[in-house]
Amino acid sequence: MKILVTGGLGFIGSHTVVELQEQGYEVVIVDDLSNASISVLEGIEGITGIRPEFVQLDLRDKQGVFSFFQTNQDIDGVIHFAASKAVGESMQRPLMYYENNIVPLLNLLKELEKKEKAHFIFSSSCTVYGQAEVMPITEEAPIQVALSPYGNTKQIGEEIITDVTRVSSIDAILLRYFNPIGAHKSALIGELPIGVPQNLIPFITQTAIGVRKELSVFGEDYNTPDGTCIRDYIHVVDLAKAHVAALDRLVKGENIEKVETFNVGTGKGSSVMEIINAFEKVSGVKLHYKIVDRREGDITEAYACTRKANQVLGWKAELSLEVALDSAWKWEQKVRKH
Ligand code: WQD
């Protein structure tokens, strides 16, 4: 089985390529290198011993996508990661986000609907729930009006896929991620944020290693036990394995509907202060931080109900928060050695 992984040199994409190869899938990566480095190919090969085929391509280029599928007629499925993903940036650059996150999806689906059969795994996000009323969050929780163009592109993407699969031979699984963190245990691949990290864990590891002076904690007056926001932090390797489980389900024809949706999280919520304390324990490093104002757009609390993923998809997160934080720290130390 030959699988196209778009954005396969990115953080979640590269970890998924490793798990796909280890499960015997042949992988071709398409990436435009706008937010990833070609050196990630070395990291993947270093782990699996298999260098994935790589094609540099901007998926907004309709003709380029057409030519790719003409040359690669034997693609059985697509795992689509390629997209811009910074919530804050999307507020400043909505047009770039709608173009970059929707046009490639349309171009891919246009090629896949020509095929006899095609499997499509979509990188979605718990962002679609906004601030859910009930914890833990199930797949039946209502989709709320998006708070950012980024979140809106995930909602629109899900709707496009649902409408297209209804009238084509494509079947799909939508994976709604919670908060991916950590790195492969080899420290050969990991998160490579460009510029000042937006996300909590890379900012913590960069502070611990001295690249950042101190961590700003965005508010401690939320309605939570310690006043800081709660999220469901999932090891990126567990998240990667969920993609293989989803693909296996479609390849084996075990899916019950043309489009199925799964929340991919650990089912456990951790506050920012709990993350800081856990990181200090794991790394032995005292973290410098200060409490500042809330960040606009942040929700108070989000963690997944994992029953459907566990019972229907047959997948469960196995790696602990401490293992994830330790792997993030080891990766940061490795990156700074160069
Ligand atoms: C986590 C918590 C912050 C940085 C976003 C996207 C989501 C997904 C993951 C793409 C929050 C706090 C953070 C800092 C802090 N991305 N924080 N100081 O916002 O839950 O989710 O990234 O799919 O779609 O919305 O993740 O890591 O930015 O923040 O206090 O320097 O850490 O307030 O409570 P978030 P995050």
Tab-separated table of C-alpha atoms and ligand atoms in Angstrom:
chain	number	residue	atom	x	y	z
A	1	MET	CA	0.000	0.000	0.000
A	2	LYS	CA	1.428	3.371	-1.072
A	3	ILE	CA	0.428	6.324	1.055
A	4	LEU	CA	0.882	10.012	0.286
A	5	VAL	CA	1.679	12.003	3.427
A	6	THR	CA	1.305	15.720	2.766
A	7	GLY	CA	3.267	17.908	5.182
A	8	GLY	CA	5.205	14.738	5.979
A	9	LEU	CA	8.339	16.662	7.011
A	10	GLY	CA	6.415	18.532	9.701
A	11	PHE	CA	6.135	17.729	13.396
A	12	ILE	CA	3.165	15.332	13.381
A	13	GLY	CA	3.701	14.295	9.750
A	14	SER	CA	7.263	13.046	10.267
A	15	HIS	CA	6.300	11.020	13.344
A	16	THR	CA	3.417	9.491	11.372
A	17	VAL	CA	5.711	8.580	8.459
A	18	VAL	CA	7.909	6.641	10.922
A	19	GLU	CA	4.917	4.685	12.272
A	20	LEU	CA	3.572	4.013	8.758
A	21	GLN	CA	6.914	2.650	7.583
A	22	GLU	CA	7.212	0.497	10.694
A	23	GLN	CA	3.787	-0.978	9.868
A	24	GLY	CA	4.934	-1.834	6.337
A	25	TYR	CA	3.349	1.007	4.384
A	26	GLU	CA	5.259	2.541	1.477
A	27	VAL	CA	5.304	6.330	1.958
A	28	VAL	CA	5.755	9.263	-0.392
A	29	ILE	CA	6.054	12.666	1.247
A	30	VAL	CA	4.936	15.891	-0.365
A	31	ASP	CA	5.998	19.038	1.454
A	32	ASP	CA	6.562	22.617	0.285
A	33	LEU	CA	9.285	23.133	2.952
A	34	SER	CA	7.578	26.377	4.038
A	35	ASN	CA	7.571	25.226	7.664
A	36	ALA	CA	9.855	22.164	7.672
A	37	SER	CA	13.442	21.242	6.908
A	38	ILE	CA	14.597	18.680	4.334
A	39	SER	CA	16.937	17.322	7.025
A	40	VAL	CA	13.913	15.649	8.633
A	41	LEU	CA	14.267	12.997	5.882
A	42	GLU	CA	17.599	11.987	7.477
A	43	GLY	CA	15.907	11.717	10.857
A	44	ILE	CA	13.166	9.456	9.513
A	45	GLU	CA	15.676	7.244	7.693
A	46	GLY	CA	17.839	7.160	10.823
A	47	ILE	CA	14.925	5.679	12.759
A	48	THR	CA	13.408	3.260	10.240
A	49	GLY	CA	16.292	2.633	7.841
A	50	ILE	CA	13.936	3.543	4.986
A	51	ARG	CA	14.328	6.870	3.216
A	52	PRO	CA	10.835	7.927	2.120
A	53	GLU	CA	10.349	9.201	-1.415
A	54	PHE	CA	10.103	13.001	-1.241
A	55	VAL	CA	8.541	15.487	-3.683
A	56	GLN	CA	8.739	19.217	-2.995
A	57	LEU	CA	5.412	20.649	-4.136
A	58	ASP	CA	3.086	23.480	-3.178
A	59	LEU	CA	-0.313	21.791	-3.085
A	60	ARG	CA	-2.011	25.049	-4.045
A	61	ASP	CA	-0.570	24.418	-7.517
A	62	LYS	CA	-3.452	22.594	-9.250
A	63	GLN	CA	-1.358	21.565	-12.234
A	64	GLY	CA	1.415	20.374	-9.926
A	65	VAL	CA	-0.986	18.197	-7.967
A	66	PHE	CA	-2.462	16.822	-11.221
A	67	SER	CA	1.042	15.943	-12.511
A	68	PHE	CA	1.974	14.347	-9.188
A	69	PHE	CA	-1.004	11.998	-9.371
A	70	GLN	CA	-0.312	11.266	-13.048
A	71	THR	CA	3.186	10.143	-12.058
A	72	ASN	CA	2.022	8.361	-8.907
A	73	GLN	CA	-1.044	6.428	-10.082
A	74	ASP	CA	-0.586	3.815	-7.335
A	75	ILE	CA	-1.431	6.049	-4.385
A	76	ASP	CA	-3.941	4.102	-2.232
A	77	GLY	CA	-4.464	6.710	0.447
A	78	VAL	CA	-3.589	10.186	1.662
A	79	ILE	CA	-2.875	11.488	5.125
A	80	HIS	CA	-3.238	15.239	4.799
A	81	PHE	CA	-1.215	17.292	7.310
A	82	ALA	CA	-0.043	20.123	5.055
A	83	ALA	CA	-1.593	23.333	6.399
A	84	SER	CA	-0.782	26.469	8.349
A	85	LYS	CA	-1.604	25.991	12.022
A	86	ALA	CA	-0.895	29.073	14.128
A	87	VAL	CA	-4.111	30.401	15.638
A	88	GLY	CA	-2.726	33.879	16.327
A	89	GLU	CA	-1.151	34.228	12.889
A	90	SER	CA	-4.460	33.262	11.278
A	91	MET	CA	-6.121	36.257	12.959
A	92	GLN	CA	-3.595	38.536	11.232
A	93	ARG	CA	-3.510	36.720	7.874
A	94	PRO	CA	-6.965	35.179	7.226
A	95	LEU	CA	-6.646	35.117	3.418
A	96	MET	CA	-3.338	33.221	3.574
A	97	TYR	CA	-4.972	30.700	5.917
A	98	TYR	CA	-8.072	30.166	3.744
A	99	GLU	CA	-5.907	29.770	0.640
A	100	ASN	CA	-3.271	27.556	2.256
A	101	ASN	CA	-5.663	25.333	4.189
A	102	ILE	CA	-8.522	24.946	1.701
A	103	VAL	CA	-7.101	25.059	-1.886
A	104	PRO	CA	-4.707	22.104	-1.343
A	105	LEU	CA	-7.587	20.065	0.092
A	106	LEU	CA	-9.700	20.764	-2.995
A	107	ASN	CA	-6.821	19.884	-5.336
A	108	LEU	CA	-6.174	16.594	-3.517
A	109	LEU	CA	-9.843	15.562	-3.452
A	110	LYS	CA	-10.227	16.358	-7.167
A	111	GLU	CA	-7.494	13.832	-7.950
A	112	LEU	CA	-8.709	11.225	-5.466
A	113	GLU	CA	-12.314	11.247	-6.709
A	114	LYS	CA	-11.012	10.005	-10.102
A	115	LYS	CA	-9.745	6.810	-8.494
A	116	GLU	CA	-11.601	3.517	-8.062
A	117	LYS	CA	-11.060	3.707	-4.313
A	118	ALA	CA	-9.186	6.140	-2.075
A	119	HIS	CA	-8.700	6.517	1.663
A	120	PHE	CA	-8.315	9.969	3.212
A	121	ILE	CA	-7.203	10.817	6.739
A	122	PHE	CA	-7.675	14.465	7.701
A	123	SER	CA	-5.740	16.383	10.321
A	124	SER	CA	-8.449	18.183	12.271
A	125	SER	CA	-8.413	19.766	15.702
A	126	CYS	CA	-10.307	19.992	18.999
A	127	THR	CA	-10.413	23.690	18.158
A	128	VAL	CA	-13.672	22.954	16.300
A	129	TYR	CA	-15.396	22.537	19.689
A	130	GLY	CA	-14.445	26.019	20.917
A	131	GLN	CA	-15.065	26.041	24.680
A	132	ALA	CA	-17.133	22.876	25.023
A	133	GLU	CA	-19.794	22.922	27.734
A	134	VAL	CA	-19.160	19.387	29.018
A	135	MET	CA	-15.860	17.667	29.921
A	136	PRO	CA	-14.532	15.286	28.741
A	137	ILE	CA	-15.330	16.310	25.166
A	138	THR	CA	-17.043	13.671	22.998
A	139	GLU	CA	-17.316	13.638	19.187
A	140	GLU	CA	-20.981	14.560	19.633
A	141	ALA	CA	-20.116	17.855	21.309
A	142	PRO	CA	-21.500	20.702	19.207
A	143	ILE	CA	-19.234	22.441	16.728
A	144	GLN	CA	-19.054	26.072	17.821
A	145	VAL	CA	-18.581	29.135	15.674
A	146	ALA	CA	-14.828	29.231	15.017
A	147	LEU	CA	-12.857	31.752	17.079
A	148	SER	CA	-10.099	31.990	14.459
A	149	PRO	CA	-9.654	31.577	10.699
A	150	TYR	CA	-7.383	28.619	11.516
A	151	GLY	CA	-10.152	26.860	13.432
A	152	ASN	CA	-12.629	27.780	10.693
A	153	THR	CA	-10.452	26.136	8.024
A	154	LYS	CA	-10.598	22.896	10.031
A	155	GLN	CA	-14.393	23.100	10.246
A	156	ILE	CA	-14.711	23.919	6.546
A	157	GLY	CA	-12.274	21.129	5.693
A	158	GLU	CA	-14.386	18.598	7.586
A	159	GLU	CA	-17.531	19.772	5.779
A	160	ILE	CA	-15.892	19.605	2.332
A	161	ILE	CA	-14.673	16.051	2.993
A	162	THR	CA	-18.097	14.978	4.240
A	163	ASP	CA	-19.826	16.324	1.120
A	164	VAL	CA	-17.272	14.884	-1.320
A	165	THR	CA	-17.170	11.377	0.198
A	166	ARG	CA	-20.955	11.206	-0.100
A	167	VAL	CA	-20.723	11.287	-3.921
A	168	SER	CA	-17.372	9.624	-4.564
A	169	SER	CA	-15.371	6.478	-3.891
A	170	ILE	CA	-13.347	8.229	-1.220
A	171	ASP	CA	-13.798	7.178	2.417
A	172	ALA	CA	-12.390	9.329	5.180
A	173	ILE	CA	-11.540	9.593	8.835
A	174	LEU	CA	-11.325	12.967	10.580
A	175	LEU	CA	-8.922	13.005	13.525
A	176	ARG	CA	-9.521	15.855	15.981
A	177	TYR	CA	-6.210	16.335	17.785
A	178	PHE	CA	-5.874	17.734	21.261
A	179	ASN	CA	-2.423	19.086	22.151
A	180	PRO	CA	0.453	17.170	20.518
A	181	ILE	CA	3.763	17.347	22.444
A	182	GLY	CA	7.091	15.532	22.757
A	183	ALA	CA	9.386	13.843	20.266
A	184	HIS	CA	10.454	10.393	19.084
A	185	LYS	CA	12.534	8.580	21.740
A	186	SER	CA	15.530	8.537	19.337
A	187	ALA	CA	15.625	12.381	19.432
A	188	LEU	CA	16.190	12.191	15.656
A	189	ILE	CA	12.907	13.989	14.897
A	190	GLY	CA	10.823	16.442	16.912
A	191	GLU	CA	9.135	19.832	16.884
A	192	LEU	CA	11.042	22.599	15.060
A	193	PRO	CA	9.098	25.805	15.730
A	194	ILE	CA	10.272	28.679	13.552
A	195	GLY	CA	10.811	31.910	15.514
A	196	VAL	CA	9.179	32.475	18.903
A	197	PRO	CA	7.186	29.331	19.806
A	198	GLN	CA	3.420	29.865	20.142
A	199	ASN	CA	2.841	26.562	21.926
A	200	LEU	CA	3.515	25.907	25.595
A	201	ILE	CA	5.912	22.956	25.505
A	202	PRO	CA	8.457	24.289	22.993
A	203	PHE	CA	8.458	27.603	24.880
A	204	ILE	CA	9.128	25.704	28.123
A	205	THR	CA	12.009	23.680	26.664
A	206	GLN	CA	13.556	26.777	25.043
A	207	THR	CA	13.303	28.596	28.390
A	208	ALA	CA	14.874	25.646	30.224
A	209	ILE	CA	17.801	25.512	27.805
A	210	GLY	CA	18.309	29.286	27.973
A	211	VAL	CA	17.142	30.354	24.520
A	212	ARG	CA	14.202	32.246	26.133
A	213	LYS	CA	14.570	34.333	29.305
A	214	GLU	CA	11.355	33.203	30.973
A	215	LEU	CA	7.980	31.652	30.261
A	216	SER	CA	4.909	33.897	30.383
A	217	VAL	CA	1.948	32.067	31.887
A	218	PHE	CA	-1.109	33.516	30.138
A	219	GLY	CA	-3.398	34.090	33.093
A	220	GLU	CA	-4.090	32.405	36.403
A	221	ASP	CA	-7.640	33.697	36.957
A	222	TYR	CA	-9.468	30.995	35.011
A	223	ASN	CA	-12.202	28.897	36.586
A	224	THR	CA	-9.893	25.910	37.210
A	225	PRO	CA	-8.406	24.452	40.424
A	226	ASP	CA	-5.152	26.429	40.162
A	227	GLY	CA	-6.488	29.230	37.918
A	228	THR	CA	-4.469	28.234	34.816
A	229	CYS	CA	-5.898	26.680	31.621
A	230	ILE	CA	-6.333	22.943	31.265
A	231	ARG	CA	-5.463	20.997	28.088
A	232	ASP	CA	-5.085	17.355	26.997
A	233	TYR	CA	-1.410	16.938	26.143
A	234	ILE	CA	-0.795	13.858	23.985
A	235	HIS	CA	2.590	12.369	23.009
A	236	VAL	CA	3.106	12.931	19.293
A	237	VAL	CA	4.064	9.245	18.850
A	238	ASP	CA	0.706	8.163	20.278
A	239	LEU	CA	-0.967	10.647	17.942
A	240	ALA	CA	1.027	9.257	14.998
A	241	LYS	CA	-0.115	5.728	15.865
A	242	ALA	CA	-3.727	6.898	15.806
A	243	HIS	CA	-3.234	7.808	12.131
A	244	VAL	CA	-1.983	4.313	11.321
A	245	ALA	CA	-4.928	2.797	13.202
A	246	ALA	CA	-7.300	5.022	11.211
A	247	LEU	CA	-5.677	4.096	7.896
A	248	ASP	CA	-5.718	0.379	8.771
A	249	ARG	CA	-9.447	0.692	9.523
A	250	LEU	CA	-10.172	2.123	6.059
A	251	VAL	CA	-7.792	-0.226	4.218
A	252	LYS	CA	-9.479	-3.220	5.878
A	253	GLY	CA	-12.925	-1.778	5.108
A	254	GLU	CA	-13.862	-1.792	8.791
A	255	ASN	CA	-15.312	1.705	8.694
A	256	ILE	CA	-19.060	1.799	9.279
A	257	GLU	CA	-19.632	5.165	7.589
A	258	LYS	CA	-18.040	6.989	4.646
A	259	VAL	CA	-16.718	9.604	7.109
A	260	GLU	CA	-15.907	8.845	10.723
A	261	THR	CA	-14.658	11.264	13.361
A	262	PHE	CA	-12.414	10.520	16.350
A	263	ASN	CA	-11.090	12.677	19.171
A	264	VAL	CA	-7.415	11.887	19.675
A	265	GLY	CA	-6.262	12.704	23.185
A	266	THR	CA	-5.233	11.013	26.416
A	267	GLY	CA	-8.500	11.754	28.230
A	268	LYS	CA	-6.525	13.538	30.960
A	269	GLY	CA	-6.426	17.304	31.496
A	270	SER	CA	-3.354	19.114	32.831
A	271	SER	CA	-3.124	22.789	33.838
A	272	VAL	CA	-0.251	25.030	32.804
A	273	MET	CA	1.100	24.999	36.369
A	274	GLU	CA	0.890	21.195	36.482
A	275	ILE	CA	2.891	21.080	33.241
A	276	ILE	CA	5.517	23.431	34.675
A	277	ASN	CA	5.817	21.335	37.856
A	278	ALA	CA	5.969	18.073	35.878
A	279	PHE	CA	8.624	19.482	33.561
A	280	GLU	CA	10.780	20.680	36.494
A	281	LYS	CA	10.535	17.211	38.054
A	282	VAL	CA	11.404	15.411	34.815
A	283	SER	CA	14.219	17.730	33.696
A	284	GLY	CA	15.621	18.748	37.077
A	285	VAL	CA	15.628	22.312	35.729
A	286	LYS	CA	14.004	25.160	37.667
A	287	LEU	CA	11.816	27.000	35.178
A	288	HIS	CA	11.734	30.808	35.205
A	289	TYR	CA	8.191	32.040	34.590
A	290	LYS	CA	5.905	34.954	35.318
A	291	ILE	CA	2.134	35.245	35.362
A	292	VAL	CA	0.866	37.712	32.750
A	293	ASP	CA	-2.530	38.596	31.273
A	294	ARG	CA	-4.706	36.057	29.525
A	295	ARG	CA	-3.994	35.384	25.832
A	296	GLU	CA	-6.909	36.421	23.604
A	297	GLY	CA	-8.876	33.467	22.260
A	298	ASP	CA	-7.709	30.933	24.849
A	299	ILE	CA	-10.375	28.608	26.197
A	300	THR	CA	-10.409	27.564	29.846
A	301	GLU	CA	-10.478	23.807	29.558
A	302	ALA	CA	-10.363	21.007	26.958
A	303	TYR	CA	-9.682	17.310	27.342
A	304	ALA	CA	-10.931	14.376	25.272
A	305	CYS	CA	-13.416	11.623	25.887
A	306	THR	CA	-11.383	8.757	24.372
A	307	ARG	CA	-14.087	6.071	24.494
A	308	LYS	CA	-14.807	6.092	20.741
A	309	ALA	CA	-11.126	6.041	19.741
A	310	ASN	CA	-10.450	3.266	22.253
A	311	GLN	CA	-13.461	1.069	21.481
A	312	VAL	CA	-14.159	1.727	17.797
A	313	LEU	CA	-10.752	2.696	16.405
A	314	GLY	CA	-8.998	0.255	18.731
A	315	TRP	CA	-6.367	2.850	19.649
A	316	LYS	CA	-5.331	4.186	23.072
A	317	ALA	CA	-2.665	6.679	24.140
A	318	GLU	CA	0.018	4.743	26.006
A	319	LEU	CA	2.812	7.223	26.780
A	320	SER	CA	2.633	9.276	29.970
A	321	LEU	CA	2.862	13.044	30.298
A	322	GLU	CA	6.248	12.648	32.002
A	323	VAL	CA	7.594	10.534	29.112
A	324	ALA	CA	6.313	13.145	26.651
A	325	LEU	CA	7.899	16.052	28.550
A	326	ASP	CA	11.176	14.138	28.944
A	327	SER	CA	11.265	13.425	25.191
A	328	ALA	CA	10.614	17.116	24.424
A	329	TRP	CA	13.478	18.096	26.731
A	330	LYS	CA	15.886	15.543	25.228
A	331	TRP	CA	14.968	16.771	21.741
A	332	GLU	CA	15.608	20.434	22.710
A	333	GLN	CA	19.019	19.496	24.110
A	334	LYS	CA	19.827	17.581	20.925
A	335	VAL	CA	18.761	20.470	18.647
A	336	ARG	CA	20.886	22.965	20.581
A	337	LYS	CA	24.012	20.790	20.259
A	338	HIS	CA	24.373	21.622	16.543
B	1	WQD	C1	-1.608	25.658	25.773
B	1	WQD	C2	-1.835	26.389	27.093
B	1	WQD	C3	-1.970	28.775	26.893
B	1	WQD	C4	2.158	29.370	25.596
B	1	WQD	C5	-3.206	25.437	20.010
B	1	WQD	C6	-4.177	25.448	18.885
B	1	WQD	C7	-4.607	24.049	18.582
B	1	WQD	C8	-3.384	23.212	18.338
B	1	WQD	C9	-2.469	23.230	19.546
B	1	WQD	C10	-2.958	23.177	15.996
B	1	WQD	C11	-2.824	27.527	26.951
B	1	WQD	C12	-0.755	28.366	27.712
B	1	WQD	C13	0.971	28.777	26.003
B	1	WQD	C14	2.861	30.231	26.481
B	1	WQD	C15	1.163	29.854	28.142
B	1	WQD	N1	-2.695	23.687	17.215
B	1	WQD	N2	0.496	29.016	27.256
B	1	WQD	N3	2.335	30.443	27.741
B	1	WQD	O1	-3.708	27.099	22.476
B	1	WQD	O2	-4.281	24.867	23.587
B	1	WQD	O3	-3.849	24.949	21.155
B	1	WQD	O4	-2.112	24.613	19.736
B	1	WQD	O5	-3.707	22.284	15.721
B	1	WQD	O6	-5.418	24.076	17.435
B	1	WQD	O7	-5.319	26.173	19.286
B	1	WQD	O8	-1.958	25.262	22.735
B	1	WQD	O9	0.366	25.255	23.513
B	1	WQD	O10	-0.599	27.402	22.527
B	1	WQD	O11	-1.345	26.640	24.775
B	1	WQD	O12	0.705	30.070	29.277
B	1	WQD	O13	3.951	30.805	26.180
B	1	WQD	O14	-0.598	26.977	27.513
B	1	WQD	O15	-2.612	29.888	27.496
B	1	WQD	O16	-3.581	27.571	28.151
B	1	WQD	P1	-3.519	25.626	22.562
B	1	WQD	P2	-0.810	26.172	23.341
